[in-house]
Amino acid sequence: MAEYSFDLNPVQHLIADAVGEPGRRTFFIQGRADTELVSLVLEKQEVANL
């Protein structure tokens, strides 16, 4: 599995959300620091654990 590291310090904006119809949703988190935006697609349970 690939390993990634992002340093958004200090993070200015952090959200967890989903898009799409129930049963076919894509879950994600987004973090922003200055002009850098990172979006990560997650499993439903991973977002719930946050």
Short mmCIF file of N, CA and C in Angstrom, two decimals, residues 14-37:
data_model
loop_
_atom_site.label_atom_id
_atom_site.label_comp_id
_atom_site.label_asym_id
_atom_site.label_seq_id
_atom_site.Cartn_x
_atom_site.Cartn_y
_atom_site.Cartn_z
N LEU A 14 -10.85 22.22 7.76
CA LEU A 14 -10.90 20.76 7.68
C LEU A 14 -12.36 20.33 7.67
N ILE A 15 -12.73 19.52 6.65
CA ILE A 15 -14.10 19.01 6.57
C ILE A 15 -14.08 17.52 6.26
N ALA A 16 -15.13 16.84 6.67
CA ALA A 16 -15.39 15.46 6.29
C ALA A 16 -16.80 15.46 5.72
N ASP A 17 -16.98 14.85 4.53
CA ASP A 17 -18.29 14.90 3.87
C ASP A 17 -18.44 13.72 2.93
N ALA A 18 -19.59 13.66 2.29
CA ALA A 18 -19.88 12.62 1.30
C ALA A 18 -20.63 13.25 0.14
N VAL A 19 -20.43 12.71 -1.04
CA VAL A 19 -21.16 13.14 -2.23
C VAL A 19 -21.77 11.91 -2.89
N GLY A 20 -22.90 12.10 -3.54
CA GLY A 20 -23.54 11.00 -4.25
C GLY A 20 -24.80 10.50 -3.55
N GLU A 21 -25.46 9.59 -4.22
CA GLU A 21 -26.70 9.00 -3.72
C GLU A 21 -26.40 7.95 -2.65
N PRO A 22 -27.30 7.80 -1.65
CA PRO A 22 -27.11 6.75 -0.66
C PRO A 22 -26.90 5.39 -1.32
N GLY A 23 -25.94 4.67 -0.82
CA GLY A 23 -25.59 3.38 -1.40
C GLY A 23 -24.49 3.46 -2.45
N ARG A 24 -24.24 4.67 -2.96
CA ARG A 24 -23.20 4.87 -3.98
C ARG A 24 -22.38 6.12 -3.65
N ARG A 25 -22.27 6.42 -2.38
CA ARG A 25 -21.59 7.63 -1.94
C ARG A 25 -20.08 7.47 -1.94
N THR A 26 -19.42 8.60 -2.11
CA THR A 26 -17.97 8.69 -1.97
C THR A 26 -17.71 9.58 -0.76
N PHE A 27 -16.94 9.06 0.19
CA PHE A 27 -16.64 9.78 1.42
C PHE A 27 -15.23 10.36 1.32
N PHE A 28 -15.05 11.55 1.90
CA PHE A 28 -13.75 12.20 1.78
C PHE A 28 -13.52 13.16 2.94
N ILE A 29 -12.25 13.54 3.12
CA ILE A 29 -11.88 14.65 3.98
C ILE A 29 -11.06 15.61 3.13
N GLN A 30 -11.16 16.88 3.47
CA GLN A 30 -10.37 17.92 2.81
C GLN A 30 -9.74 18.79 3.88
N GLY A 31 -8.48 19.13 3.66
CA GLY A 31 -7.79 20.07 4.54
C GLY A 31 -7.15 21.16 3.71
N ARG A 32 -7.16 22.38 4.25
CA ARG A 32 -6.56 23.51 3.53
C ARG A 32 -5.63 24.27 4.47
N ALA A 33 -4.48 24.65 3.91
CA ALA A 33 -3.52 25.53 4.58
C ALA A 33 -2.99 26.48 3.52
N ASP A 34 -3.24 27.78 3.71
CA ASP A 34 -2.87 28.80 2.72
C ASP A 34 -3.47 28.44 1.36
N THR A 35 -2.62 28.21 0.36
CA THR A 35 -3.12 27.89 -0.98
C THR A 35 -3.09 26.39 -1.27
N GLU A 36 -2.69 25.58 -0.30
CA GLU A 36 -2.60 24.13 -0.50
C GLU A 36 -3.89 23.46 -0.03
N LEU A 37 -4.46 22.62 -0.89
CA LEU A 37 -5.68 21.87 -0.58
C LEU A 37 -5.40 20.40 -0.79
#
